[in-house]
CSV table of C-alpha atoms and ligand atoms in Angstrom, one decimal:
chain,number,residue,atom,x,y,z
F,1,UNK,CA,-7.6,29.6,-13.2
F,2,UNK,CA,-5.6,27.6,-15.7
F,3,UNK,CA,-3.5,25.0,-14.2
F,4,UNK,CA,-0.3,23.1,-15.8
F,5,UNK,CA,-2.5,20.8,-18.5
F,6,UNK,CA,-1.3,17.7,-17.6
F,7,UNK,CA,-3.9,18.1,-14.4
F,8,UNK,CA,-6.6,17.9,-17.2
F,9,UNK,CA,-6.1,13.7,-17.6
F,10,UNK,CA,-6.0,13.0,-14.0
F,11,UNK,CA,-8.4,11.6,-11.8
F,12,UNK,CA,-8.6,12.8,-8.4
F,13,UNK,CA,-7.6,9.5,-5.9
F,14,UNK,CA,-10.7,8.1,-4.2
F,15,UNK,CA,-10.3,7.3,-0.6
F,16,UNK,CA,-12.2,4.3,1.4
F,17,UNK,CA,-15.5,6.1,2.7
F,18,UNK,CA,-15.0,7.6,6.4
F,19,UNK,CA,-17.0,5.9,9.3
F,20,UNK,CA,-18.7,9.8,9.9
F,21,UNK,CA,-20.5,9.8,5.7
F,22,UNK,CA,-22.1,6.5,6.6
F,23,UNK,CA,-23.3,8.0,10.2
F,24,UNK,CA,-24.7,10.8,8.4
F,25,UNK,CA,-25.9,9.3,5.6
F,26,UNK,CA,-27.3,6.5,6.6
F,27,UNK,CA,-28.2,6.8,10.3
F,28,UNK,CA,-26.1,4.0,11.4
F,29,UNK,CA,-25.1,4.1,14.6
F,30,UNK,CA,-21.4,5.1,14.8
F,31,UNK,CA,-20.3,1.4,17.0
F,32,UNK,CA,-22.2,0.1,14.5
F,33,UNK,CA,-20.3,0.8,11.2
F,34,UNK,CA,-17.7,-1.5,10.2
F,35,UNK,CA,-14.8,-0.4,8.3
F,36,UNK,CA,-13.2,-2.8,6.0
F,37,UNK,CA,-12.0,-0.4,3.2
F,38,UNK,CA,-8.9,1.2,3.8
F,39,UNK,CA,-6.5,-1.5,4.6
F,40,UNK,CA,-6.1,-0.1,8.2
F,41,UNK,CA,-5.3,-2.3,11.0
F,42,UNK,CA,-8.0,-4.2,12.7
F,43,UNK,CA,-6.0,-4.1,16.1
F,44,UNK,CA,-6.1,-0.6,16.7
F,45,UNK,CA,-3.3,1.6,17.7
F,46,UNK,CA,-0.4,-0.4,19.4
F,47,UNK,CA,-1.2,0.6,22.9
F,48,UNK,CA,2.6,1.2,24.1
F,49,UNK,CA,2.3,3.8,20.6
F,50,UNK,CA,-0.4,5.6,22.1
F,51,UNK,CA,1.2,5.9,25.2
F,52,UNK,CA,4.4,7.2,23.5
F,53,UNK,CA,2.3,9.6,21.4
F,54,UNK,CA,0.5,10.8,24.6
F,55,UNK,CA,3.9,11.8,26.3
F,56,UNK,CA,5.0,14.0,23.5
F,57,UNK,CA,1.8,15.7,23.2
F,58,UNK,CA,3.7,18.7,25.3
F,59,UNK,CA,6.6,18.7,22.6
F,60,UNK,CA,3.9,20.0,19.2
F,61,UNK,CA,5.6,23.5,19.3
F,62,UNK,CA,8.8,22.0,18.4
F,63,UNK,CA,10.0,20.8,15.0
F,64,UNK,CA,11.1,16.9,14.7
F,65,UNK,CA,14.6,16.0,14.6
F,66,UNK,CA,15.0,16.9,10.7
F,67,UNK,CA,17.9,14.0,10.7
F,68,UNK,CA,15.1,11.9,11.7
F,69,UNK,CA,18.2,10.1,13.6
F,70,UNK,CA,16.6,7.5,15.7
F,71,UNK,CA,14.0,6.3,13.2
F,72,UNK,CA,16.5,5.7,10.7
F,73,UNK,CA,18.8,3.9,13.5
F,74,UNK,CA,16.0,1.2,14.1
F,75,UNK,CA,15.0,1.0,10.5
F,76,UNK,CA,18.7,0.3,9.7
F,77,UNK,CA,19.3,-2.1,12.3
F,78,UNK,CA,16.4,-4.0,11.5
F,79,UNK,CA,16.7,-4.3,8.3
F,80,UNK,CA,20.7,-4.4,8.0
F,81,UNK,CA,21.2,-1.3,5.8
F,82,UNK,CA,23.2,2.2,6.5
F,83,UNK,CA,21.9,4.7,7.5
F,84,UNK,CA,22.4,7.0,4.3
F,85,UNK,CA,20.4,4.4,2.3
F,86,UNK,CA,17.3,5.2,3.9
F,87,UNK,CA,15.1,8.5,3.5
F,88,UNK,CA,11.6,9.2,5.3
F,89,UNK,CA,8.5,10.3,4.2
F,90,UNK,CA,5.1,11.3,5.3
F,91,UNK,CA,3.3,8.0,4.3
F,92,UNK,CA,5.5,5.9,1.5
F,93,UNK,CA,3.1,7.9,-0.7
F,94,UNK,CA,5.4,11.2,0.0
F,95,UNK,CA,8.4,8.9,-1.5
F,96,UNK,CA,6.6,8.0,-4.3
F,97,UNK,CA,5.8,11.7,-5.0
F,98,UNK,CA,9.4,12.2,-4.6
F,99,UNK,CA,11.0,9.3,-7.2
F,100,UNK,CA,8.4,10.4,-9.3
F,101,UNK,CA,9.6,14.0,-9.7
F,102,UNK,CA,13.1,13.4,-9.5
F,103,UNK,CA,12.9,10.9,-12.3
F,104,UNK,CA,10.2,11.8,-14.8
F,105,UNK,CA,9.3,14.9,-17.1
F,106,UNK,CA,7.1,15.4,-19.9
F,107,UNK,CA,7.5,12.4,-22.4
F,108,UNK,CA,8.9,10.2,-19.4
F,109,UNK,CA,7.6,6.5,-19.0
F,110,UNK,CA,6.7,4.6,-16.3
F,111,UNK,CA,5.2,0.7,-16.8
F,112,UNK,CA,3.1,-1.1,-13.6
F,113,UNK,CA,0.3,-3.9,-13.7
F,114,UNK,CA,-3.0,-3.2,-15.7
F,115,UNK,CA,-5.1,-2.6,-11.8
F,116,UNK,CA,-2.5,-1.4,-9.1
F,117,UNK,CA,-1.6,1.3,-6.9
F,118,UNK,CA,-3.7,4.5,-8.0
F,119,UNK,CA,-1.0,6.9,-7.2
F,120,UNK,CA,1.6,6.1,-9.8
F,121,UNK,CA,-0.4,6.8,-12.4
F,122,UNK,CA,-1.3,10.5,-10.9
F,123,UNK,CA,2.4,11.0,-9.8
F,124,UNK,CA,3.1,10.3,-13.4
F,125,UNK,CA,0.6,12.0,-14.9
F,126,UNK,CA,1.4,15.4,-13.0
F,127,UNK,CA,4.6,15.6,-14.5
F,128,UNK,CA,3.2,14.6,-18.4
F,129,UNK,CA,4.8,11.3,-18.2
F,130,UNK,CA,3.2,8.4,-20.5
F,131,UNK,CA,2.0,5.5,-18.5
F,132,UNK,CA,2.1,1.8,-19.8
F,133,UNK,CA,0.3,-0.8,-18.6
F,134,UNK,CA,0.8,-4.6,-18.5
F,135,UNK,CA,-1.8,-6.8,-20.0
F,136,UNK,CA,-3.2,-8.8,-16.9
F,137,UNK,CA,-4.6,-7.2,-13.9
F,138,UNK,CA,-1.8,-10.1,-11.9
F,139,UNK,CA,1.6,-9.4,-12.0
F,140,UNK,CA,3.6,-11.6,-14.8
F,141,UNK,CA,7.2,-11.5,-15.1
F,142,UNK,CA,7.1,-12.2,-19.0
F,143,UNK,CA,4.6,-9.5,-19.5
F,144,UNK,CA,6.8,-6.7,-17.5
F,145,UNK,CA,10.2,-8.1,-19.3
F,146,UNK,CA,8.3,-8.2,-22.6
F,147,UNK,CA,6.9,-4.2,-22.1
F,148,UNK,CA,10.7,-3.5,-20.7
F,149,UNK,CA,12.4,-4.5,-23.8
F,150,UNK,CA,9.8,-2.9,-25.8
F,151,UNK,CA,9.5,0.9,-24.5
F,152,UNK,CA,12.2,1.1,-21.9
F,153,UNK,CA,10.1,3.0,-19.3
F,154,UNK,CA,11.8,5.3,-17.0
F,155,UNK,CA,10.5,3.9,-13.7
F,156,UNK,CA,9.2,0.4,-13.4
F,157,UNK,CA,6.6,-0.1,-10.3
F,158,UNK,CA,6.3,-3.5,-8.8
F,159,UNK,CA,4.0,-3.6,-6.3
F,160,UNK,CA,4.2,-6.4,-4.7
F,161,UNK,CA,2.3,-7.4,-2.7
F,162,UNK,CA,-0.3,-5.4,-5.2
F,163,UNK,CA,-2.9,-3.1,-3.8
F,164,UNK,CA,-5.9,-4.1,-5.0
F,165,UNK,CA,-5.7,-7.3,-6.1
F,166,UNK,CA,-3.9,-8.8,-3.4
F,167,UNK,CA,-1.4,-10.9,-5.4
F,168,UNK,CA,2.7,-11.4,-5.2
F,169,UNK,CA,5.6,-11.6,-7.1
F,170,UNK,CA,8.3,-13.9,-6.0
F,171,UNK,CA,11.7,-12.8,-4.8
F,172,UNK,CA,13.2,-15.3,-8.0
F,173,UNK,CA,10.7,-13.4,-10.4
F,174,UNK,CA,11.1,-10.2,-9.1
F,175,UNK,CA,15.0,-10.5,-9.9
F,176,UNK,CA,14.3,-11.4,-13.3
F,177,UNK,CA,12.3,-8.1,-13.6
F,178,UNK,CA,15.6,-6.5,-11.8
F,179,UNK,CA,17.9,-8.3,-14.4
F,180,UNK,CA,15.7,-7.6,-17.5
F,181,UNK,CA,15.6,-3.8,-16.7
F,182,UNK,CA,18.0,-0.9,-18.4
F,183,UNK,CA,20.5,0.2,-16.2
F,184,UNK,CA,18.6,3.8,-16.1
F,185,UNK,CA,15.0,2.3,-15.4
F,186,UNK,CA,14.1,3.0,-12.0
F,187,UNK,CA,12.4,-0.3,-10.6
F,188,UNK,CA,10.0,0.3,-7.8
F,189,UNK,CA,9.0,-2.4,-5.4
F,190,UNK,CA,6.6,-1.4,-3.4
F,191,UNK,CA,6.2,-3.6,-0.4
F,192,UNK,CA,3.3,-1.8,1.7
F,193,UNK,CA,2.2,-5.1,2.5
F,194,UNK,CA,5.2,-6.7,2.1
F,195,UNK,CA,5.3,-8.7,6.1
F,196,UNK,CA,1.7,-10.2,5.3
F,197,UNK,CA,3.9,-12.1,1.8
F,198,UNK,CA,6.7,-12.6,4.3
F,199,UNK,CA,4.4,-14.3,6.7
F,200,UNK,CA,2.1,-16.3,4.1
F,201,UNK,CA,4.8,-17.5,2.0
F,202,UNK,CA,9.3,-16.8,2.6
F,203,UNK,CA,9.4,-17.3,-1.0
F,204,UNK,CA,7.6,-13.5,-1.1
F,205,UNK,CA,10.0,-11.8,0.9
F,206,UNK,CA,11.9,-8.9,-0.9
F,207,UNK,CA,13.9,-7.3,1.9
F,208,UNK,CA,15.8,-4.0,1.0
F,209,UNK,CA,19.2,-5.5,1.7
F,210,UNK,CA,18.4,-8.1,-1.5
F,211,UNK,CA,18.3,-4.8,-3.8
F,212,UNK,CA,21.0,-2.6,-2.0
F,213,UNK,CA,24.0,-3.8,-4.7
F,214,UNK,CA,21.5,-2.4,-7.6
F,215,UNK,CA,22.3,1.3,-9.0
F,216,UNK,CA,18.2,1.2,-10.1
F,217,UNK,CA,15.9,-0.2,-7.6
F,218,UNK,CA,14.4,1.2,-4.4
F,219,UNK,CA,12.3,-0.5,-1.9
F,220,UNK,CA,9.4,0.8,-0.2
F,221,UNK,CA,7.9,0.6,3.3
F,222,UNK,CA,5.0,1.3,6.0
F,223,UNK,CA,4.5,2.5,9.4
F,224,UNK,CA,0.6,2.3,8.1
F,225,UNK,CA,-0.4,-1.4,7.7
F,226,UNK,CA,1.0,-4.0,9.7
F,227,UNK,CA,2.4,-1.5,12.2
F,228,UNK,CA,-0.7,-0.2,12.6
F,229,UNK,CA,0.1,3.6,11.9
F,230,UNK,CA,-2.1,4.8,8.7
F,231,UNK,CA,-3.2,7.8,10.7
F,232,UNK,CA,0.6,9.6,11.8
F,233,UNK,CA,1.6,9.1,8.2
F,234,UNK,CA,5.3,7.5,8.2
F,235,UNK,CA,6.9,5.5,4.9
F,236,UNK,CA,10.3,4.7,3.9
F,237,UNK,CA,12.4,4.2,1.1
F,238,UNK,CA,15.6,2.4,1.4
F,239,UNK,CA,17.9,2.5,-1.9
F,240,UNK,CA,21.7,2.7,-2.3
F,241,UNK,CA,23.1,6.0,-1.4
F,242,UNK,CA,23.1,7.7,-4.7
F,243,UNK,CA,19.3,7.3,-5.2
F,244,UNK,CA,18.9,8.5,-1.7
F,245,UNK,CA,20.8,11.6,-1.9
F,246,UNK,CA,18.8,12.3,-5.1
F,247,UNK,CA,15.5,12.2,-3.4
F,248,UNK,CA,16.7,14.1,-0.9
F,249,UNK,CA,16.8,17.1,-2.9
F,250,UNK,CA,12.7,16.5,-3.6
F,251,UNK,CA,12.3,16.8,0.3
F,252,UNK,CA,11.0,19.5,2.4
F,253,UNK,CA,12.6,20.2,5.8
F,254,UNK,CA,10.4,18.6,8.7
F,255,UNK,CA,8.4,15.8,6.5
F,256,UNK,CA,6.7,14.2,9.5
F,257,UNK,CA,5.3,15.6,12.4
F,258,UNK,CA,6.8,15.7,16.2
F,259,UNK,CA,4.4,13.1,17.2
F,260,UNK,CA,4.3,10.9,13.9
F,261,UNK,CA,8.2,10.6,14.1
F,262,UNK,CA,7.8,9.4,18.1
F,263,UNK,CA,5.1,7.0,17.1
F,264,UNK,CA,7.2,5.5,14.2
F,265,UNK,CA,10.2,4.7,16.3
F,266,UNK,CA,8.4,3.2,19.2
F,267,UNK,CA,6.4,1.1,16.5
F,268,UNK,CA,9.7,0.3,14.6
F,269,UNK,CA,11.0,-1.7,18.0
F,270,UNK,CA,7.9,-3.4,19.2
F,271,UNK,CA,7.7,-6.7,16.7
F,272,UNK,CA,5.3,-8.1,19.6
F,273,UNK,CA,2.4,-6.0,18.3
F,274,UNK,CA,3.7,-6.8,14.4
F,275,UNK,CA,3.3,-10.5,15.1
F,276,UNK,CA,-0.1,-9.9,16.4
F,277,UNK,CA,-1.7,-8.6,13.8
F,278,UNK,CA,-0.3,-11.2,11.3
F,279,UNK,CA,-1.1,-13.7,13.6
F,280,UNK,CA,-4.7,-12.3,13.8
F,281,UNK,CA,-5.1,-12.3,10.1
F,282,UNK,CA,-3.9,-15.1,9.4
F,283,UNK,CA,-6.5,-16.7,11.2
F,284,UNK,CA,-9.2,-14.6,9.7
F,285,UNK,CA,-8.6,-14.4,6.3
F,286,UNK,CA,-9.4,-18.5,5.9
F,287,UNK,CA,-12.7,-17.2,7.0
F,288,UNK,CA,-13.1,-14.8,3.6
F,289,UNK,CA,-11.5,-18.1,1.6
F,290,UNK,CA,-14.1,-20.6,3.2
F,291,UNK,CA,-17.0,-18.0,3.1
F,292,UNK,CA,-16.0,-17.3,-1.1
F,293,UNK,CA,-16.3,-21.0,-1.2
F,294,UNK,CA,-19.7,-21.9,0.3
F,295,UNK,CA,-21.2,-18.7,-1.9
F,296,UNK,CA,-19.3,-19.6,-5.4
F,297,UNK,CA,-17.2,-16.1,-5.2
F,298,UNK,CA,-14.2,-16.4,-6.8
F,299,UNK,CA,-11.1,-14.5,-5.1
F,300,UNK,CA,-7.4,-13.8,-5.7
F,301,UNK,CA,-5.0,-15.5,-3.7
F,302,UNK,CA,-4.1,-12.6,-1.2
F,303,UNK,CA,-0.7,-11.9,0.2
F,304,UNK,CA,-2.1,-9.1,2.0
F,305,UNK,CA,-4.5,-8.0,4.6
F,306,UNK,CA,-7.4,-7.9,2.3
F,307,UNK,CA,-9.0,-10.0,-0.1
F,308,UNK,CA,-10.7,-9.0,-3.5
F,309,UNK,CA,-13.6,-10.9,-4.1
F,310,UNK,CA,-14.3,-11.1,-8.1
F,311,UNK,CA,-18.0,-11.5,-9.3
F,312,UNK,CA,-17.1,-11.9,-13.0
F,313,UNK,CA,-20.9,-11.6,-14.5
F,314,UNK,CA,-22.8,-13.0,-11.6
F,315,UNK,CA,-23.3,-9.6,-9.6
F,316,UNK,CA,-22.8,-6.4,-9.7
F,317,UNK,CA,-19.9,-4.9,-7.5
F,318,UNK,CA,-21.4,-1.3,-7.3
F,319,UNK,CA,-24.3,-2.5,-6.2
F,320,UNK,CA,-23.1,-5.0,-3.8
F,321,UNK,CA,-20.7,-2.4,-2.2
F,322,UNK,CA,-23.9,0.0,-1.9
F,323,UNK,CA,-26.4,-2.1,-0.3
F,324,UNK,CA,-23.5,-3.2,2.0
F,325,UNK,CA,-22.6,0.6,2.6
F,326,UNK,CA,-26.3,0.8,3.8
F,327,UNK,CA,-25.9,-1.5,6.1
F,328,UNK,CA,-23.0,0.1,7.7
F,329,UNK,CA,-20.0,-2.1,6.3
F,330,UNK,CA,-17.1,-0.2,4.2
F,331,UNK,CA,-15.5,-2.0,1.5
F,332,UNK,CA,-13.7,-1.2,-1.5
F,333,UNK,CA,-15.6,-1.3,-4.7
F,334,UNK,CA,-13.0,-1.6,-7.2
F,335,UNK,CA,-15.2,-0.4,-10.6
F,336,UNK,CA,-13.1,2.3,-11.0
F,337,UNK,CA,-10.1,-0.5,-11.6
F,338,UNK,CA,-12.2,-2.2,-14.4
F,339,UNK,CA,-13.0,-5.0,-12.2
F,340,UNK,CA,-15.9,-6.2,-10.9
F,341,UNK,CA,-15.2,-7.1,-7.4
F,342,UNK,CA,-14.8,-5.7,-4.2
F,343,UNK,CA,-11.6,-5.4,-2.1
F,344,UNK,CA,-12.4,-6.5,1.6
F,345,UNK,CA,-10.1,-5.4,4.9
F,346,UNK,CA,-9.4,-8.6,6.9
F,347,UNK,CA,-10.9,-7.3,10.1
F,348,UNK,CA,-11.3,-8.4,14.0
F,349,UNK,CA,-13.7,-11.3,14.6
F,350,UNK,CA,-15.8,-9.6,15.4
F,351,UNK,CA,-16.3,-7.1,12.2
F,352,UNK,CA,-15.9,-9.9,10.2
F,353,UNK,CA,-19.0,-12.0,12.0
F,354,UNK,CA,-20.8,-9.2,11.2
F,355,UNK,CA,-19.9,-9.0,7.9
F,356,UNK,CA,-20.5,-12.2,6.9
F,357,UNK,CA,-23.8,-12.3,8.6
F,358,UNK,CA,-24.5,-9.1,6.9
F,359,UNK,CA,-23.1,-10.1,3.0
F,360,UNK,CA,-24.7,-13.4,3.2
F,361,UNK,CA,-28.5,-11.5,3.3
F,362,UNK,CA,-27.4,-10.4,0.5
F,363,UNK,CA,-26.5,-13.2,-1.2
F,364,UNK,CA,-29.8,-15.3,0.2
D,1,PMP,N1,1.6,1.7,-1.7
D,1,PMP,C1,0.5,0.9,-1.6
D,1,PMP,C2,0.5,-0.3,-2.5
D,1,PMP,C3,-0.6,1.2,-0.9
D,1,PMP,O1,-1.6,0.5,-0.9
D,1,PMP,C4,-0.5,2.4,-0.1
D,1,PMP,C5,-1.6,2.9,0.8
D,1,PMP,N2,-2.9,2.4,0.6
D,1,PMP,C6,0.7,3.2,-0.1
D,1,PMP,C7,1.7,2.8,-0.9
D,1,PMP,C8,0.8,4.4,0.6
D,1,PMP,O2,0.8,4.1,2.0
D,1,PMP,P1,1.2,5.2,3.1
D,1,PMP,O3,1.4,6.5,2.4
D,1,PMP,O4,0.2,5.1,4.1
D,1,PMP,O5,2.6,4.7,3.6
């Protein structure tokens, strides 16, 4: 079968491990494995979610409201934007499949951080699009305006904060990347983790009303992270109308499903359950910083709900993230990034007792 060529350069994404391969694999008892790799929230599904998901069960025959009227009403209120500015999407992921269609073809160019978000690079790649990387695997504002100026990229990603590293951009410096760009460079900021920045530091906060007055930037959100929704698949993208009515046309009719759609809405008005699971990880993450600290790992400040812990030339990452595996804890090995490190899930106490006690055999 001969596919378009363009498929030939791509890599095929590589999701955390499921809890069932290390079951089967490894005979570890299913309450036993701890899964840390996936960035998924530690709290579980909000319960008042479940319940809402539970009493639509009766309603999977039926198509969702295609308007997807309510959702966007509580994602407009809350984040002081129309209506039309906002389009829905089966995971963010769906939204970055759609800018990157709408905006690219072969020859096109899109620029991001040298380790980030795996998906732009296939997105791009699908369509034959060229993609540029900045020097450092951190975000730096002079290296992004520098690789503007120089090839004038089509779509610009930030990803802040970035998935894997766990580092930010600053409101100031991402406006600078914003002023710097060409009026026909779409810039990206993708803020999947962007209420763990806006709880760890204001000064990280992007909020999609900052960007609304730009012809050229969208904002990106999550129902999967801090709302605790990775498994009913619901993303946003909130960009002045124009750009909205232009990835509308990428769209399919009934993106989400029935029950996804109820969940996200319910989620969208329950900040109790949002404050939670910051408040929890806050708390835990000091853990991963003083535990990196009595075993000499280096880490990147994380604005996020993980942490990446670098072992420059003093382990192997592979291996670490294999003899962990064995032991029943999921984490992220992050070789296929070019680094040596692994990416951590900031987890419940309890999951992160055991894997400290479990990491530290290793280290002993
Ligand atoms: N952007 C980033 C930076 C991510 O890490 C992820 C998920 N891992 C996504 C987008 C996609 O998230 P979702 O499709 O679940 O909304």
């Amino acid at each position: 079968m001969k596919f378009n060529p363009f498929l030939e350069d791509i890599k095929v994404y590589e999701a955390g491990k499921p809890i069932e391969l290390v079951v089967r694999e490894f005979g570890v008892k299913p309450e036993e494995v701890v899964k840390l790799a996936s960035n998924e929230n530690p709290l579980g599904t909000n319960p008042a979610v479940a319940k809402v998901i539970c009493a639509h069960a009766d309603k999977a025959h039926l198509y969702p409201d295609d308007s997807m009227y309510e959702l966007k009403a509580s994602l407009s209120e809350k984040y002081a934007v129309d209506e039309t500015e906002i389009i829905i999407g089966a995971g963010s992921d769906q939204i970055l499949e759609f800018l990157s269609r709408a905006k690219l073809r072969e020859g096109a160019s899109v620029l991001m951080s040298q380790v980030t978000f795996a998906m732009y690079e296939i997105y791009a790649k699908q369509v034959g699009a060229k993609v540029l990387r900045t020097p450092s695997y951190e975000h730096r504002v002079d290296e992004f305006v520098e690789m503007m100026e120089a090839h004038h990229p089509d779509i610009v990603y930030l990803c802040t904060p970035n998935n894997p590293t766990g580092d930010a951009i600053s409101k100031k410096d991402v406006m600078e990347i914003i002023d710097a760009a060409d009026p026909d460079t779409l810039v990206v900021i993708d803020g999947a983790y962007m209420e763990y920045a806006a709880a760890k530091d204001p000064q990280y906060l992007i909020e999609p009303k900052d960007i609304l007055q730009y012809d050229n930037v969208i904002y990106l959100g999550t129902f999967s992270k801090a709302y605790g929704l990775g498994g009913m698949r619901v993303g946003y993208g909130i960009a002045n109308k124009e750009i909205i009515q232009g990835l509308y046309k990428m769209r399919p009719p009934f993106n989400i499903s029935t029950l996804s759609l109820a969940a996200a809405i319910e989620a969208s008005r329950d900040e109790v359950f949002l404050e939670k699971s910051i408040a929890l990880h806050q708390e835990q993450i000091l853990r991963y910083e003083a535990f990196a600290q009595e075993y000499g790992i280096e880490t990147i400040d994380s604005y996020t709900n993980f942490i990446t812990y670098l072992f420059g030339d003093t382990r192997d990452a592979s291996k670490v993230a294999d003899a962990l595996l064995r032991k029943g804890v999921i984490v992220r090995n992050l070789a296929s990034y070019g680094l040596n490190a692994i990416r951590i899930t900031v987890g419940t106490q309890a999951q992160n007792d055991r894997f400290f006690a479990l990491f530290s055999e290793e280290l002993t």
